[in-house]
Short mmCIF file of C-alpha atoms in Angstrom, two decimals:
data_model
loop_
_atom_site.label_atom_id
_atom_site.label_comp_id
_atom_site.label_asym_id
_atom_site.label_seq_id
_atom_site.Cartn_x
_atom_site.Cartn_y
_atom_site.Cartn_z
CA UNK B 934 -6.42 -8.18 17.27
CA UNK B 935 -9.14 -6.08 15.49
CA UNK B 936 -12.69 -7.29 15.09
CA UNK B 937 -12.32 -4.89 12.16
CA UNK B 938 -9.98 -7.39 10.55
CA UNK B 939 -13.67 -9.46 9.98
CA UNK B 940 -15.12 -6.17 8.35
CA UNK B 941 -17.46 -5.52 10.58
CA UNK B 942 -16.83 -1.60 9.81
CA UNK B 943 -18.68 -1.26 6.31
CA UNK B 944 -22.52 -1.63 6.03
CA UNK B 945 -21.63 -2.07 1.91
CA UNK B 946 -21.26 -5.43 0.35
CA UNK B 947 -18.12 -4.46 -1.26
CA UNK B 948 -14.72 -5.60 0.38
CA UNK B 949 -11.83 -3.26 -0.17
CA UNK B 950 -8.11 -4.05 -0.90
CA UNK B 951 -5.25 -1.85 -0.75
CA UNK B 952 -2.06 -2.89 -2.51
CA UNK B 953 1.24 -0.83 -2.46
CA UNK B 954 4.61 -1.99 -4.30
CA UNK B 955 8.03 -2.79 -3.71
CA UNK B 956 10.47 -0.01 -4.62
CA UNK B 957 12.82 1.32 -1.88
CA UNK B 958 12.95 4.36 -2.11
CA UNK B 959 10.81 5.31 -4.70
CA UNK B 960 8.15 4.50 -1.84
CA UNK B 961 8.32 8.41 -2.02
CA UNK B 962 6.24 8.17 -5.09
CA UNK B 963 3.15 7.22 -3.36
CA UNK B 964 2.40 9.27 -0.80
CA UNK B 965 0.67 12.04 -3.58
CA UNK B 966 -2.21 9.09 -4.42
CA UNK B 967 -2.60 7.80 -0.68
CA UNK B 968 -2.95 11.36 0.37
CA UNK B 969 -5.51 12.00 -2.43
CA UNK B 970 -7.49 8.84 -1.70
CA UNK B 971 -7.67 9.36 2.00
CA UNK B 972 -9.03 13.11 0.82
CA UNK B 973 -12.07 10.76 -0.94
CA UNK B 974 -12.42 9.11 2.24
CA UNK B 975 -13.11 11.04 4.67
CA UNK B 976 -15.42 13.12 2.29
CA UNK B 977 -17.30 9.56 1.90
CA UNK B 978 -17.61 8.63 5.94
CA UNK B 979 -18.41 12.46 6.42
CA UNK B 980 -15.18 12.18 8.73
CA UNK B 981 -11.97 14.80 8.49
CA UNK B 982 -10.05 12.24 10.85
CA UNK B 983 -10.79 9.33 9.20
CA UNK B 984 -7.50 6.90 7.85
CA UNK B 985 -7.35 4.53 4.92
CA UNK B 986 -7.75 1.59 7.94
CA UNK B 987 -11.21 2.97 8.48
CA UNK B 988 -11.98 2.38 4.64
CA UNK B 989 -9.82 -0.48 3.69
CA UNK B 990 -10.08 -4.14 4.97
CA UNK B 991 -6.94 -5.30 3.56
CA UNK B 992 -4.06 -3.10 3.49
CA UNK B 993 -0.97 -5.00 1.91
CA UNK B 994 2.82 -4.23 0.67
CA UNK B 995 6.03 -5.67 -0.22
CA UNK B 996 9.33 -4.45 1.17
CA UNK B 997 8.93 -0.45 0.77
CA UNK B 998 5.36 -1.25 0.53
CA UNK B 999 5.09 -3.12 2.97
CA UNK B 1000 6.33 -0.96 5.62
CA UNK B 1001 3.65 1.53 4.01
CA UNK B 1002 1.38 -0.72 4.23
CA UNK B 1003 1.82 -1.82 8.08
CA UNK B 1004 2.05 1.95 9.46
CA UNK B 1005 -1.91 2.62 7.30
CA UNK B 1006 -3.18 -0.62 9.03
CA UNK B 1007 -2.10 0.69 12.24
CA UNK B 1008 -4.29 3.50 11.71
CA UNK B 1009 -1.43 6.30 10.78
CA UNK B 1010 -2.92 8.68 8.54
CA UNK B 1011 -0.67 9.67 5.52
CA UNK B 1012 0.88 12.50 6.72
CA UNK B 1013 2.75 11.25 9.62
CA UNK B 1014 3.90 7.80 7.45
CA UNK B 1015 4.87 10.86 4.55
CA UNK B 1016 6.74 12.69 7.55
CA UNK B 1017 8.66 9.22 8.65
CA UNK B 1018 9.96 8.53 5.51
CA UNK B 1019 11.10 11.93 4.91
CA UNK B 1020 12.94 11.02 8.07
CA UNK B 1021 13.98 7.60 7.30
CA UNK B 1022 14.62 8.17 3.45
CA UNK B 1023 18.17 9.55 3.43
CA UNK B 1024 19.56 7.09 6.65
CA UNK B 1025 18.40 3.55 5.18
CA UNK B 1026 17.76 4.27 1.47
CA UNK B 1027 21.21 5.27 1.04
CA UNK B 1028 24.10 3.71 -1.56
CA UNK B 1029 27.60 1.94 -0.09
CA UNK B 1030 30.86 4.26 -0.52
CA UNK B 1031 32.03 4.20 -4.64
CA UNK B 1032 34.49 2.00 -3.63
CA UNK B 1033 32.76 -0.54 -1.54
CA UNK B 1034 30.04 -1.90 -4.42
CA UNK B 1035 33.11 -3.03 -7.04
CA UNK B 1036 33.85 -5.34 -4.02
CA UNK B 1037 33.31 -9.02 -4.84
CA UNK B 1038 29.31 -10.00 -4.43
CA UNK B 1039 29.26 -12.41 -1.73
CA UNK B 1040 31.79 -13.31 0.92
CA UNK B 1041 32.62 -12.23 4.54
CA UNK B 1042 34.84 -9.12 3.86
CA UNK B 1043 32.50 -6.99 1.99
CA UNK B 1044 29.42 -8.69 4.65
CA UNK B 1045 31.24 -6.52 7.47
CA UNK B 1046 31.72 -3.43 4.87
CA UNK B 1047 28.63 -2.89 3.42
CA UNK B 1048 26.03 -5.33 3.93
CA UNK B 1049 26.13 -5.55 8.04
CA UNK B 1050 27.07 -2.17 8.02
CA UNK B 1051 23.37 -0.72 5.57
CA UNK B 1052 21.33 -3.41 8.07
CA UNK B 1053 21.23 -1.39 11.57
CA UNK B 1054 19.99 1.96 10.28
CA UNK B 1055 17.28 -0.09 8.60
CA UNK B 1056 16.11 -1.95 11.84
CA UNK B 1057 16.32 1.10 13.73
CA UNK B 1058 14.08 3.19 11.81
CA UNK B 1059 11.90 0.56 11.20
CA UNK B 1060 11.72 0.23 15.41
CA UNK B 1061 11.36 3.97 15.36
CA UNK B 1062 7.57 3.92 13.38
CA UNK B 1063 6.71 0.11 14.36
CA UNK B 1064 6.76 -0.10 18.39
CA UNK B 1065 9.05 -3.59 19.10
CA UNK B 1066 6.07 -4.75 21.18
CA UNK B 1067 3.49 -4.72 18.66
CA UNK B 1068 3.17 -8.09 16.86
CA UNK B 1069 1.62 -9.28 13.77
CA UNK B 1070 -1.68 -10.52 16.35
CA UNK B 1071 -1.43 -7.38 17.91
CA UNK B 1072 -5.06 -5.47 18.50
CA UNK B 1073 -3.13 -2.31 17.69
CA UNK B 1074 -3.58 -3.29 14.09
CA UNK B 1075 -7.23 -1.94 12.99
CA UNK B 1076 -7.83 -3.56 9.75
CA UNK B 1077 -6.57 -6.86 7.74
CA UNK B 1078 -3.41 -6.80 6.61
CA UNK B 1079 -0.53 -8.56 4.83
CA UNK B 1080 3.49 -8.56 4.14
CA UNK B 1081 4.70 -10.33 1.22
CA UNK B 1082 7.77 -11.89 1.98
CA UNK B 1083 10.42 -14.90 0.79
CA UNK B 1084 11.39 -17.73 2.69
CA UNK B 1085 14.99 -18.37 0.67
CA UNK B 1086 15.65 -21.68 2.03
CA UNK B 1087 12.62 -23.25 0.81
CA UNK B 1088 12.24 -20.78 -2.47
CA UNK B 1089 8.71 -19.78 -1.20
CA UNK B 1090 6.73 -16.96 -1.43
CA UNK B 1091 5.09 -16.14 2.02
CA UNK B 1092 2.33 -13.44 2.85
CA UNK B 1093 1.66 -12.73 6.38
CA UNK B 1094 -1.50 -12.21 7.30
CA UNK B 1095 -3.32 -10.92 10.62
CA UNK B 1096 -6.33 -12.30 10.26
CA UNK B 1097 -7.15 -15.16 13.27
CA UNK B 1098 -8.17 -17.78 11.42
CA UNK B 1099 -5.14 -18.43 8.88
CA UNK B 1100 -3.62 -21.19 9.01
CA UNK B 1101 -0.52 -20.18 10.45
CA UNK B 1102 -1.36 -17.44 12.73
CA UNK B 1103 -1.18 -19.30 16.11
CA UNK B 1104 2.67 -19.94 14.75
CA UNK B 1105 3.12 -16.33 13.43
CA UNK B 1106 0.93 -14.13 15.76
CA UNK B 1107 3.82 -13.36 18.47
CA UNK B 1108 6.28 -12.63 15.55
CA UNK B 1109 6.76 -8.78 16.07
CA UNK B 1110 5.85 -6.77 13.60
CA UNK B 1111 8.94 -4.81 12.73
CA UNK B 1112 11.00 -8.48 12.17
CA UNK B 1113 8.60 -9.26 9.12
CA UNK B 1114 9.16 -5.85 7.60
CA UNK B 1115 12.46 -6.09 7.90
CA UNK B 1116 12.55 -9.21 6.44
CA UNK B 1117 10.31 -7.98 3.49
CA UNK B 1118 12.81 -5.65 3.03
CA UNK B 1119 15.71 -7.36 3.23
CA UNK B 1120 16.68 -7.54 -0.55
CA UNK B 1121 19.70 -9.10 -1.20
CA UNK B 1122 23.36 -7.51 -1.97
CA UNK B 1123 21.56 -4.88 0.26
CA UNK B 1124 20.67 -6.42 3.52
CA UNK B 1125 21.60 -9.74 5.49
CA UNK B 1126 18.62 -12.03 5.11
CA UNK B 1127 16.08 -12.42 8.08
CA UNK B 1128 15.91 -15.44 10.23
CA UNK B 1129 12.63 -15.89 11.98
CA UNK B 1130 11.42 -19.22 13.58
CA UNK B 1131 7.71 -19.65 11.99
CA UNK B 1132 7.08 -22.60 14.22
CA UNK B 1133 5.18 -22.90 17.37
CA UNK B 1134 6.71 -22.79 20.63
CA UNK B 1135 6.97 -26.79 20.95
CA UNK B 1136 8.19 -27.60 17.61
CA UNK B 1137 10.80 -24.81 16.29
CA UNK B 1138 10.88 -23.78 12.34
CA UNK B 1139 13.42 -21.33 11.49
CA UNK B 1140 13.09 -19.49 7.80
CA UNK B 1141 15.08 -17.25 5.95
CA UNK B 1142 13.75 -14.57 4.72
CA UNK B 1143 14.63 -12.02 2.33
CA UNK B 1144 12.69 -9.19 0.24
CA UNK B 1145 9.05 -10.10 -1.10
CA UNK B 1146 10.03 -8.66 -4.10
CA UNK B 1147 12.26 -11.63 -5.54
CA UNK B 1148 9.11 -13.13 -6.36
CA UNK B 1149 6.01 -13.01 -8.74
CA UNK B 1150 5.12 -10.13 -5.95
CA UNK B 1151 6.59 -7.04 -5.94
CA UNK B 1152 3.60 -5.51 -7.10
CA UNK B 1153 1.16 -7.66 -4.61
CA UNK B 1154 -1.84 -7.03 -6.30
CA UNK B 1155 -2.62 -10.49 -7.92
CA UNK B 1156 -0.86 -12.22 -4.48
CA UNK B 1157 -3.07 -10.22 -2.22
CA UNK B 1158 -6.39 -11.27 -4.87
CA UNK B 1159 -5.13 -14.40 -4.27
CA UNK B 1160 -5.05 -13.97 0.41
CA UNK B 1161 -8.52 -12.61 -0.14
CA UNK B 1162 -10.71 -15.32 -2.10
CA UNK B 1163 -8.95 -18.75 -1.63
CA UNK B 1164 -10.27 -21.27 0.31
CA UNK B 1165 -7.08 -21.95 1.90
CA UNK B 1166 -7.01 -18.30 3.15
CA UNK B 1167 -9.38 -17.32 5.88
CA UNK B 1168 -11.34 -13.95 4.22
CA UNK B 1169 -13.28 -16.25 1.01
CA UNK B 1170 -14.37 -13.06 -0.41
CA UNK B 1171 -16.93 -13.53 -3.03
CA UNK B 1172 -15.27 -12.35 -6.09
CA UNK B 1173 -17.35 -10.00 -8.52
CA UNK B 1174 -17.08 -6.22 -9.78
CA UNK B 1175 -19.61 -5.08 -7.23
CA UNK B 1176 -18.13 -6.93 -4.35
CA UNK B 1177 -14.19 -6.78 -4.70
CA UNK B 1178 -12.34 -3.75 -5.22
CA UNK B 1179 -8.42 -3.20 -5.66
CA UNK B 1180 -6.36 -0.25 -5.64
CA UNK B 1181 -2.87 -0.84 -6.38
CA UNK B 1182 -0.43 1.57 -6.18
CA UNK B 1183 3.17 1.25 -7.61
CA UNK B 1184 6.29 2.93 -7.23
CA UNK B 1185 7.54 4.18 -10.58
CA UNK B 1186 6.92 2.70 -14.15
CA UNK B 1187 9.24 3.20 -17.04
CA UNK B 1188 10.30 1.58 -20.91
CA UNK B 1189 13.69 0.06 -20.18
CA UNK B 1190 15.91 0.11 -22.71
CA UNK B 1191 19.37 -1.29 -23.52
CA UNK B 1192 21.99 0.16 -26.08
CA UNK B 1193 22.16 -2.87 -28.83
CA UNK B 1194 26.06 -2.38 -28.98
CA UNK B 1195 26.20 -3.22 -25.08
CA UNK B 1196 24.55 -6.48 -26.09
CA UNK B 1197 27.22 -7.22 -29.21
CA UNK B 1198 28.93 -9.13 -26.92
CA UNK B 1199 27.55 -9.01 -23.19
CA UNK B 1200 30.26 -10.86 -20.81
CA UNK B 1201 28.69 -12.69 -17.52
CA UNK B 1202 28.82 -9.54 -15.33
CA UNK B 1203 26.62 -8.15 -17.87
CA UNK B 1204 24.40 -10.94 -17.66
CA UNK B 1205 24.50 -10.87 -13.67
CA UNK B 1206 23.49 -7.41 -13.50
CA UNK B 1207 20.49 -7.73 -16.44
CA UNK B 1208 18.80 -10.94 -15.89
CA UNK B 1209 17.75 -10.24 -12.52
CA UNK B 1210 15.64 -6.70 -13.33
CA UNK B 1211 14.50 -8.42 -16.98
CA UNK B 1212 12.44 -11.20 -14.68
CA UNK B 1213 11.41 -8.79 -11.81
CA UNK B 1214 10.27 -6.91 -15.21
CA UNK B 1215 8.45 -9.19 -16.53
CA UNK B 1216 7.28 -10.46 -13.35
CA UNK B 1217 5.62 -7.18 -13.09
CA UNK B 1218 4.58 -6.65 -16.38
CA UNK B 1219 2.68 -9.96 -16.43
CA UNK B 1220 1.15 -9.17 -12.91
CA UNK B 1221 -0.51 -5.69 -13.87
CA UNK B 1222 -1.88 -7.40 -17.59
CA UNK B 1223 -3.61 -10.33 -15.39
CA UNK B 1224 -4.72 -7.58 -13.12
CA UNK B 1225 -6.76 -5.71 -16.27
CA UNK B 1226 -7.45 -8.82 -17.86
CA UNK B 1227 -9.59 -9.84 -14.87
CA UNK B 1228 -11.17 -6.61 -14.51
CA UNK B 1229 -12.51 -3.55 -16.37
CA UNK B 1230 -10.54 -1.37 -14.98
CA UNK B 1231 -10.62 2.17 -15.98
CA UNK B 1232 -6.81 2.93 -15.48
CA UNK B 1233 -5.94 0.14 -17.96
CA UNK B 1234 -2.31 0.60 -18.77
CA UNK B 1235 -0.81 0.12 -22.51
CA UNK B 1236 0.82 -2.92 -22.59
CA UNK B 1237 2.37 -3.12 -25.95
CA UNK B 1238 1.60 -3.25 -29.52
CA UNK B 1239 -0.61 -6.63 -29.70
CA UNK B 1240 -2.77 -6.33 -26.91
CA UNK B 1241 -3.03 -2.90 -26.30
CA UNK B 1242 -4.57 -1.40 -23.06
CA UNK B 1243 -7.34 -4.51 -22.75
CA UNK B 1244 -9.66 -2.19 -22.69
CA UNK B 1245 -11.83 -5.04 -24.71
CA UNK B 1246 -10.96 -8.00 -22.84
CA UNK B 1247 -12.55 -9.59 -19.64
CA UNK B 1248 -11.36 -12.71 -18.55
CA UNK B 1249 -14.80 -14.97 -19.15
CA UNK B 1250 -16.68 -12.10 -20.10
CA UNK B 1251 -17.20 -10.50 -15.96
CA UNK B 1252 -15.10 -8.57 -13.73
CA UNK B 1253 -13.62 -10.33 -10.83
CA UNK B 1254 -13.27 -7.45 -9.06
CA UNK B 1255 -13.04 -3.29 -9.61
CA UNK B 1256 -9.52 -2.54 -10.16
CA UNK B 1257 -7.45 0.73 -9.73
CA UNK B 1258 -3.85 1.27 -10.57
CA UNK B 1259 -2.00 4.35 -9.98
CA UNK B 1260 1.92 4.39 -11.40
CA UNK B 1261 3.83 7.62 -11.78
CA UNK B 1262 5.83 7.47 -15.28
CA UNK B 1263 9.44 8.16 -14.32
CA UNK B 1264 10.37 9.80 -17.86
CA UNK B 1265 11.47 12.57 -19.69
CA UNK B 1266 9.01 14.92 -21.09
CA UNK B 1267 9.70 13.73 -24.09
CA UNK B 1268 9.75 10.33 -23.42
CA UNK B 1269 6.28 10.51 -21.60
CA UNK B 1270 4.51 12.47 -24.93
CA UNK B 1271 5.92 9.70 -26.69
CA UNK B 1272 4.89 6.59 -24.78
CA UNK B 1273 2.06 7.74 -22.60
CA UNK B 1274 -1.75 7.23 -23.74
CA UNK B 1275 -2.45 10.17 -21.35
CA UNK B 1276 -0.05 12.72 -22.60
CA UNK B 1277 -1.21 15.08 -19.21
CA UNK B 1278 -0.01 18.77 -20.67
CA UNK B 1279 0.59 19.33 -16.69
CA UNK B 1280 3.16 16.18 -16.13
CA UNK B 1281 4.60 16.90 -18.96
CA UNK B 1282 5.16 20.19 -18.02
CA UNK B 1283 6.47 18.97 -14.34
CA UNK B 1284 8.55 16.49 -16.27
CA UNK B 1285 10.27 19.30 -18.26
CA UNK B 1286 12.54 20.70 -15.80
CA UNK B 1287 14.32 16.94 -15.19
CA UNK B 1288 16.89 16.33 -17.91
CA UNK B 1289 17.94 12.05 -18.60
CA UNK B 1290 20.58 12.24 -16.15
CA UNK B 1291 18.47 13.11 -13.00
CA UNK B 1292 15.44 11.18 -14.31
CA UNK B 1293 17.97 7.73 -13.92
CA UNK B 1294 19.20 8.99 -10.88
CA UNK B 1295 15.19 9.26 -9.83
CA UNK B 1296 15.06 5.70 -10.53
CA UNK B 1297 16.96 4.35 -8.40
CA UNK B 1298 15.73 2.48 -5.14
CA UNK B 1299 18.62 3.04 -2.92
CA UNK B 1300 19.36 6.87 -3.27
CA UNK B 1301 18.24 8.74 -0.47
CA UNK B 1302 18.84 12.38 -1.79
CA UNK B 1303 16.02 11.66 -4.03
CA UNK B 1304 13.32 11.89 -0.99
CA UNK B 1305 11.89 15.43 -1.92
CA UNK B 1306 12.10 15.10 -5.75
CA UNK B 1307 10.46 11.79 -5.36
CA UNK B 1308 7.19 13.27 -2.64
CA UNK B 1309 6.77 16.28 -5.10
CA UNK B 1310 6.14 14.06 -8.47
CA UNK B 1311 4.36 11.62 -6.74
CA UNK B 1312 2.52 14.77 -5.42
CA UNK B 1313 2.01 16.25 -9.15
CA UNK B 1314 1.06 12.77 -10.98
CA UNK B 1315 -1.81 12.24 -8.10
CA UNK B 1316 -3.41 15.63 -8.69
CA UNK B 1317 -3.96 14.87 -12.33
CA UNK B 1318 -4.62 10.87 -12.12
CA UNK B 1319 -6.59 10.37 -9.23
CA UNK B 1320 -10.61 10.27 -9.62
CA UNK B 1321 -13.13 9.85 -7.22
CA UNK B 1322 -15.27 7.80 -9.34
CA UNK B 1323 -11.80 5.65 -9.72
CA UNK B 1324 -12.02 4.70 -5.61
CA UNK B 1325 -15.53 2.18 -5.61
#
């Protein structure tokens, strides 16, 4: 493993944290701000070759993100992870036949259908960036870094880490890497779960694992707050504006909205299909306010009409860390003029040419034809959001 995963590589006090959401593929959407904030870097370390490992000393994801997240810690500069998932977009982020999704939701015949069928292009691109021989103790990883995943049987959220002196890395070290992304990705309806023995060698434990993202976690932010200054976990970061810095990066905010006749008299399937999103929602939501609330962040997002953007509120009156979030707003033109504090004349202009229909088809995780729209909005929010003096 890397001595860099002990931070030996910055002189500065300040540790730095890189957080990238959960999205499938709306992954797409990130690549403008990671492209933009590796620009700041190497202008800062006065190096053109320089990655976001050489900067970073946690780099951390779920699912989408996590994948991301893995192929920056391993040094890949954004282009070439940009360039894979142009690749991989349209072979694993792609929907079942019409037919096959009005098939019942669990049970063995639609398994063999859809479920075992979506699974192999997912491994196998995932084995095409992430060498099978490189495991999550590997030395080929150059920096700190974590996968948020969910152990199902035991209804546990589970990050990770690299770093030699967690708890659990003499049981997790010869895991390789590409089985815990897969498992981080494996949400369900879409992918079989992943079974992966967590134990040592002596004294088997076998998990199963499923997407990060059914959890409190899809945006890791608070989660990877959490890895970083616990006692339990092995970094103990000091906390404090000037020490701790986060910069989370999401895959695609929007209002979501439900017609009130469709909810006159919603019937269980309705229910089934709602409550799910409405808690990853919320989930979310209540992730990105602590986030703010804990910081002074200067990318506070509007929450609603009570609190606002926070902009006046600091948990106990200091900043536990600097804080950074980048989102592109998957709206209309209209609908971004309306709800945006930013109102950017340029998105809204890039906005215009997208009519309601093909912004909800940009929405969706699992629709591979959206690869190139996706890249060139992330692209366009990036240029107008991202700030040096935003990247401490």
């Amino acid at each position: 493993m890397s001595k860099s995963v002990k931070n030996t590589k910055h002189s500065a006090a300040t540790k730095r944290i890189l957080s990238i959401d959960g999205g499938g593929i709306r992954g797409c959407l990130t690549f403008g701000y990671l492209q933009k904030i590796e620009g700041i870097v190497r202008e800062r370390l006065d190096n053109p070759e320089a990655v976001l490992s050489d900067y970073f000393d946690l780099i951390g994801g779920t699912s989408t993100g996590g994948l991301i997240a893995a192929q920056l810690a391993l040094g890949f500069d954004v282009a070439t992870v940009r360039k894979n998932y142009e690749v991989m977009g349209p072979i694993v982020f792609s929907k079942p036949a019409h037919w096959a999704k009005y098939l019942p939701l669990f049970g063995s015949f639609r398994n063999k259908l859809y479920t075992k069928w979506a699974v192999q292009p997912l491994e196998q691109q995932i084995k095409s960036v992430i060498s099978d021989k490189i495991t999550l103790g590997s030395a080929n990883i150059k920096t700190g870094l974590c996968i948020i995943t969910k152990r199902a049987d035991n209804f546990s959220t589970w990050p990770f880490i690299n770093h030699p002196d967690g708890k659990f890395f003499a049981d997790n070290a010869d895991i390789p890497l590409w089985k815990i992304l897969r498992a981080s990705s494996a949400a369900p309806t879409f992918f079989y779960p992943m079974e992966l023995d967590v134990g040592l060698p002596t004294k088997p434990d076998l998990g199963m694992f499923i997407d990060g993202g059914v959890s409190m976690a899809n945006n890791p932010a608070m989660q990877l707050f959490l890895v970083a200054t616990l006692s339990g976990f092995p970094y103990r970061w000091p906390a404090g504006e000037d020490q701790l810095s986060i910069v989370s990066i999401g895959t695609g905010s929007w209002k979501r909205r439900l017609e009130k006749k469709s909810l006159r008299k919603p019937g269980n399937l309705f229910w089934a299909n709602q409550v799910p999103e409405m808690l990853m929602q919320d989930a979310g939501d209540n992730v990105e306010l602590m986030m703010q609330y804990l910081s002074n962040s200067p990318t506070n997002r509007y929450s609603n009409v009570e609190v606002q953007d926070l902009s006046n509120d600091v948990l106990m009156g200091k900043p536990a860390f600097a804080y950074t979030r980048y989102n592109a707003e998957i709206e209309t033109a209209d609908d971004f003029q309306k709800h945006s504090e930013n109102r950017n004349q340029k998105i809204i202009a890039a906005l215009g040419k997208y009519d309601q229909a093909t912004i909800e088809r940009l929405r969706e995780m699992d629709n591979g034809g959206n690869t190139k729209e996706l890249l060139e909005l992330g692209d366009r929010f990036a240029e107008e959001e991202v700030v040096d003096a935003h990247i401490k």
